Amino acid sequence: MLKFTAEHEWLKLEGDVATVGITTHAAEQLGDLVFVELPEVGSQLSKDGNAATVESVKAASDVYCPLDGEVIEVNQAIVDDPSIVNSDPQGAAWFFKLKLKNPADADALLDETAYQELIA
């Protein structure tokens, strides 16, 4: 099940683990990415806190943490080749996996229909 934030992050929920990335809309707005900085495994992140940084030919942007949790895995592939974020933002270009402090908090995030209405 995918959930979304108003800051253009997506989450794929599997039990108490959320795989997090940026939406196709965000990737299109940013343009060609040239740099990705991810959090360290073991980092404790807070909802709406800065989790990662992306730089495109246009600008640098922060990627926010959608929920409270601990980073348990990062996607080194997008650090090595940021263009993956442009080619497959909601698939191979996930940013990190977060062990959620309170998985029920995900219920408050946007579903796909609400996110599509937000960006329309």
Short mmCIF file of C-alpha atoms in Angstrom, two decimals:
data_model
loop_
_atom_site.label_atom_id
_atom_site.label_comp_id
_atom_site.label_asym_id
_atom_site.label_seq_id
_atom_site.Cartn_x
_atom_site.Cartn_y
_atom_site.Cartn_z
CA MET A 1 0.00 0.00 0.00
CA LEU A 2 1.36 3.42 -0.96
CA LYS A 3 0.90 6.54 1.14
CA PHE A 4 2.00 10.07 0.27
CA THR A 5 2.91 13.33 1.99
CA ALA A 6 2.12 16.90 0.96
CA GLU A 7 5.93 17.37 0.68
CA HIS A 8 5.97 14.79 -2.19
CA GLU A 9 7.39 11.74 -0.47
CA TRP A 10 5.89 8.29 -0.99
CA LEU A 11 5.91 5.37 1.42
CA LYS A 12 5.39 1.69 0.72
CA LEU A 13 4.24 0.10 3.96
CA GLU A 14 5.12 -3.48 4.87
CA GLY A 15 4.26 -4.16 8.50
CA ASP A 16 6.27 -1.73 10.64
CA VAL A 17 8.73 -0.89 7.85
CA ALA A 18 8.19 1.92 5.34
CA THR A 19 10.22 2.22 2.16
CA VAL A 20 10.48 5.96 1.42
CA GLY A 21 11.22 7.90 -1.76
CA ILE A 22 10.16 11.00 -3.66
CA THR A 23 7.17 11.01 -5.98
CA THR A 24 7.24 11.10 -9.75
CA HIS A 25 5.82 14.64 -9.52
CA ALA A 26 8.72 15.75 -7.29
CA ALA A 27 11.31 14.17 -9.58
CA GLU A 28 9.78 15.92 -12.60
CA GLN A 29 9.79 19.28 -10.77
CA LEU A 30 13.43 18.89 -9.73
CA GLY A 31 14.75 17.98 -13.16
CA ASP A 32 17.90 15.94 -13.67
CA LEU A 33 19.42 14.96 -10.34
CA VAL A 34 23.18 15.15 -9.98
CA PHE A 35 23.62 14.39 -6.26
CA VAL A 36 21.81 12.46 -3.53
CA GLU A 37 22.75 12.41 0.16
CA LEU A 38 21.02 9.82 2.33
CA PRO A 39 20.76 9.42 6.11
CA GLU A 40 22.99 6.92 7.88
CA VAL A 41 21.70 3.49 8.85
CA GLY A 42 20.78 3.64 12.52
CA SER A 43 19.74 7.30 12.39
CA GLN A 44 16.65 8.17 14.41
CA LEU A 45 14.48 10.44 12.27
CA SER A 46 11.50 12.54 13.28
CA LYS A 47 8.37 13.24 11.29
CA ASP A 48 8.88 16.29 9.06
CA GLY A 49 12.61 16.39 9.89
CA ASN A 50 15.25 16.55 7.19
CA ALA A 51 16.09 13.02 6.07
CA ALA A 52 17.99 13.42 2.80
CA THR A 53 19.18 16.01 0.30
CA VAL A 54 18.91 15.98 -3.48
CA GLU A 55 20.55 18.35 -5.92
CA SER A 56 19.49 18.86 -9.48
CA VAL A 57 20.75 21.10 -12.21
CA LYS A 58 18.09 23.57 -10.96
CA ALA A 59 18.42 23.55 -7.16
CA ALA A 60 19.06 21.65 -3.95
CA SER A 61 16.08 20.32 -2.01
CA ASP A 62 15.48 18.56 1.26
CA VAL A 63 13.64 15.27 1.50
CA TYR A 64 11.64 15.08 4.70
CA CYS A 65 10.97 12.10 6.90
CA PRO A 66 7.27 11.22 6.70
CA LEU A 67 7.05 9.50 10.11
CA ASP A 68 9.12 8.87 13.24
CA GLY A 69 11.47 5.91 13.00
CA GLU A 70 14.91 4.42 12.59
CA VAL A 71 16.72 4.11 9.26
CA ILE A 72 17.42 0.40 8.73
CA GLU A 73 18.59 0.48 5.10
CA VAL A 74 19.58 3.04 2.44
CA ASN A 75 19.67 2.74 -1.34
CA GLN A 76 23.33 3.21 -2.25
CA ALA A 77 22.46 2.80 -5.94
CA ILE A 78 20.89 6.28 -6.11
CA VAL A 79 23.95 7.84 -4.46
CA ASP A 80 26.15 6.19 -7.08
CA ASP A 81 23.78 7.09 -9.93
CA PRO A 82 21.26 9.86 -9.07
CA SER A 83 19.67 9.61 -12.53
CA ILE A 84 17.82 6.49 -11.29
CA VAL A 85 15.60 8.88 -9.31
CA ASN A 86 14.55 10.55 -12.56
CA SER A 87 13.98 7.30 -14.45
CA ASP A 88 12.16 5.28 -11.74
CA PRO A 89 11.28 7.56 -8.78
CA GLN A 90 8.55 5.34 -7.34
CA GLY A 91 10.35 2.05 -7.91
CA ALA A 92 14.09 1.35 -8.02
CA ALA A 93 14.90 4.84 -6.69
CA TRP A 94 13.65 4.39 -3.13
CA PHE A 95 15.75 6.42 -0.67
CA PHE A 96 15.65 4.57 2.65
CA LYS A 97 13.76 2.06 4.74
CA LEU A 98 12.37 3.23 8.05
CA LYS A 99 11.38 1.01 10.99
CA LEU A 100 8.36 2.96 12.17
CA LYS A 101 8.06 3.99 15.79
CA ASN A 102 4.27 3.93 15.50
CA PRO A 103 3.00 2.28 12.27
CA ALA A 104 -0.57 3.50 12.93
CA ASP A 105 0.64 7.08 12.26
CA ALA A 106 0.73 6.17 8.55
CA ASP A 107 -3.08 6.23 8.56
CA ALA A 108 -2.94 10.04 8.70
CA LEU A 109 -0.96 10.31 5.44
CA LEU A 110 -2.50 10.87 2.01
CA ASP A 111 -3.73 8.01 -0.15
CA GLU A 112 -3.05 8.09 -3.89
CA THR A 113 -6.37 9.78 -4.73
CA ALA A 114 -5.81 12.58 -2.21
CA TYR A 115 -2.23 13.07 -3.42
CA GLN A 116 -3.33 13.30 -7.06
CA GLU A 117 -5.89 15.96 -6.04
CA LEU A 118 -3.15 17.88 -4.22
CA ILE A 119 -0.88 18.08 -7.28
CA ALA A 120 -3.67 18.60 -9.86
#
